[in-house]
Short mmCIF file of C-alpha atoms in Angstrom, two decimals:
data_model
loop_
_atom_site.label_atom_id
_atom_site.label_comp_id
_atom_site.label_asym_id
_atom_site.label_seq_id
_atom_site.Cartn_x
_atom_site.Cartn_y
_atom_site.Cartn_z
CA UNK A 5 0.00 0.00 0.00
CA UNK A 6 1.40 3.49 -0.64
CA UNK A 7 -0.18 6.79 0.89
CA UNK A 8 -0.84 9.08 -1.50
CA UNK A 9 -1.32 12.11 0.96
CA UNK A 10 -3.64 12.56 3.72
CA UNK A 11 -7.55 13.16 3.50
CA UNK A 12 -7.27 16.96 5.01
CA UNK A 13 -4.14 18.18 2.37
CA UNK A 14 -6.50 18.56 -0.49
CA UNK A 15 -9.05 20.91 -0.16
CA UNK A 16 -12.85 20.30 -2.08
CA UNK A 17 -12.41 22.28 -5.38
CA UNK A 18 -8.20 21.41 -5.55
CA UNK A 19 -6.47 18.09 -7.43
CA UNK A 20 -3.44 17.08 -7.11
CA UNK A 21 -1.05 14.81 -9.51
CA UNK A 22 0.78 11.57 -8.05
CA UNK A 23 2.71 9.08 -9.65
CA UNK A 24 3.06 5.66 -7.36
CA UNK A 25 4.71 2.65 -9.46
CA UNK A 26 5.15 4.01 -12.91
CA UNK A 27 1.59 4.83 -12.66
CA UNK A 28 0.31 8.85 -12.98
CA UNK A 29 -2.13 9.75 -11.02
CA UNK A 30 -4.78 12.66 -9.96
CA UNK A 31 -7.05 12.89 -6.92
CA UNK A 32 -9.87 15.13 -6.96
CA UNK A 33 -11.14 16.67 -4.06
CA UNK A 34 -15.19 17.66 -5.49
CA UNK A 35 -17.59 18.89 -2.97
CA UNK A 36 -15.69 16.86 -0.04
CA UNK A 37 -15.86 13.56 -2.02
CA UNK A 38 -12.26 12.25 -3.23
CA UNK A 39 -12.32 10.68 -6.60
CA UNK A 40 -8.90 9.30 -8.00
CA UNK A 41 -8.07 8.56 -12.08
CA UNK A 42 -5.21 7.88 -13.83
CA UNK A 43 -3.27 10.55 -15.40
CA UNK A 44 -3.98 9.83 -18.98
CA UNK A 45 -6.41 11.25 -21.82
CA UNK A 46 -7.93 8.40 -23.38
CA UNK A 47 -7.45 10.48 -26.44
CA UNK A 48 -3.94 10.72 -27.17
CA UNK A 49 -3.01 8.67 -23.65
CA UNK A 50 -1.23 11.84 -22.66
CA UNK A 51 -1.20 13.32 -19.13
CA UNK A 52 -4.06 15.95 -18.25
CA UNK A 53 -2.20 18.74 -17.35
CA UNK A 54 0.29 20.78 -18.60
CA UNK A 55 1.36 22.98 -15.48
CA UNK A 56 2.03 20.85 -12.20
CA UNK A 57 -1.65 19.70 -10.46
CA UNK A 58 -3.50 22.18 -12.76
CA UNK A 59 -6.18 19.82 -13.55
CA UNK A 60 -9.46 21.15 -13.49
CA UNK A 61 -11.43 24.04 -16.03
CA UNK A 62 -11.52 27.72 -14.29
CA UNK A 63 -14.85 26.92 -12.88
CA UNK A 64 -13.41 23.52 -11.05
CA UNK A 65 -16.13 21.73 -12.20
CA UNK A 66 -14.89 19.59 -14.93
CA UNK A 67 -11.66 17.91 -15.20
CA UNK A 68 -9.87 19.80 -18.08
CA UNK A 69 -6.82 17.63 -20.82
CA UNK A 70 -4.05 20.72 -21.13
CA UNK A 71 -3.68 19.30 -24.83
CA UNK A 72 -6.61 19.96 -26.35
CA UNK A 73 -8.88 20.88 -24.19
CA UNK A 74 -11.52 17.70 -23.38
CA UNK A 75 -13.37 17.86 -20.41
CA UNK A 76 -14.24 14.86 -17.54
CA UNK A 77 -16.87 14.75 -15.64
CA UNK A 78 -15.12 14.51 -12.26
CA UNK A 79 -17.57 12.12 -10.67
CA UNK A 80 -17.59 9.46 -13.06
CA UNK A 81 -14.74 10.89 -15.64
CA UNK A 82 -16.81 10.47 -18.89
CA UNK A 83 -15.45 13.20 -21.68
CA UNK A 84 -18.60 15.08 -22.40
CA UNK A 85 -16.95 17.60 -24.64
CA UNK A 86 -13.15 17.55 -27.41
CA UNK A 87 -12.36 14.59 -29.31
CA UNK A 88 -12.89 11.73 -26.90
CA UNK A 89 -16.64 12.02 -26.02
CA UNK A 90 -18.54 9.03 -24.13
CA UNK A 91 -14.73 7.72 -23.19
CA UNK A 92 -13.64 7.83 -19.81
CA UNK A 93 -10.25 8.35 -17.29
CA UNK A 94 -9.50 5.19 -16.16
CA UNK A 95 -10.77 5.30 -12.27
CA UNK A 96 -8.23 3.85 -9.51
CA UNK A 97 -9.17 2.15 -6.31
CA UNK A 98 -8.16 3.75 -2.84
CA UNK A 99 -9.12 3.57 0.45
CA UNK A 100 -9.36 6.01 3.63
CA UNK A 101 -6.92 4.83 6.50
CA UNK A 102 -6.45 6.41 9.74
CA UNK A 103 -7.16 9.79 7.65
CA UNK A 104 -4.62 8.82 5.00
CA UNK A 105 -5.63 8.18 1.13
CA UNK A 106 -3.75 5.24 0.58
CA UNK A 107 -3.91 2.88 -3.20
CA UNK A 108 -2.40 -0.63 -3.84
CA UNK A 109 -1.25 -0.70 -7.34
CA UNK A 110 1.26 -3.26 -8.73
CA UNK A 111 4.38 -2.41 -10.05
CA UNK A 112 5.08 -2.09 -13.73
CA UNK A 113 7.22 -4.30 -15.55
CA UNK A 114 10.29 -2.75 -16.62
CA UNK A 115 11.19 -2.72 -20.45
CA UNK A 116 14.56 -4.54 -20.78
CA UNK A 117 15.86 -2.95 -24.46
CA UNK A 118 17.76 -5.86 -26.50
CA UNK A 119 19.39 -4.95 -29.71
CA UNK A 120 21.64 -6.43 -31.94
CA UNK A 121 25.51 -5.56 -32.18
#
């Protein structure tokens, strides 16, 4: 398990980005309800954001892709409006532990490169 940050750092209407295992990550904090996704447009499977944890439109009501502007709902992350509309951010399991947000996510494989000499 890995703790991600704990429950009171991220105030409702703030994100922040997380990378645990090769994995890239963003938790949401909407309306006091914590919602976590993987860092990746399911457009161009690009992260979201372009400036560190600057993840959400002006309004903080929509989760916003830097690149080309899509927008996720942030309760369910299904792109209602850009390229990718009716996809979705890949949602992560976590759980709330002694006020910590904490996830269990394997480890990637690593990419051995072979070539020939």
């Amino acid at each position: 398990m890995t703790v991600l940050c704990q429950i009171d750092q991220l105030e409702p209407g703030q994100a922040k980005g997380f990378e645990v295992n090769g994995i890239k990550l963003v938790l949401i904090n909407h309306r006091n309800e914590l919602f976590l996704y993987q860092n990746s447009c399911p457009h161009r499977s690009i992260p979201l954001e372009w400036m560190p944890d600057q993840f959400l439109d002006y309004e903080k009501q929509y989760i916003q892709c830097a690149t080309h502007g899509a927008l996720f709902r942030i309760d369910d992350g299904v792109c209602v409006s850009g390229p990718c509309v009716e996809d979705r951010l890949d949602s992560v399991p976590f759980e709330i532990r002694n006020g910590d947000v904490v996830v269990d996510l394997p480890k990637q494989p690593e990419v051995i490169a072979t070539g020939q000499a």
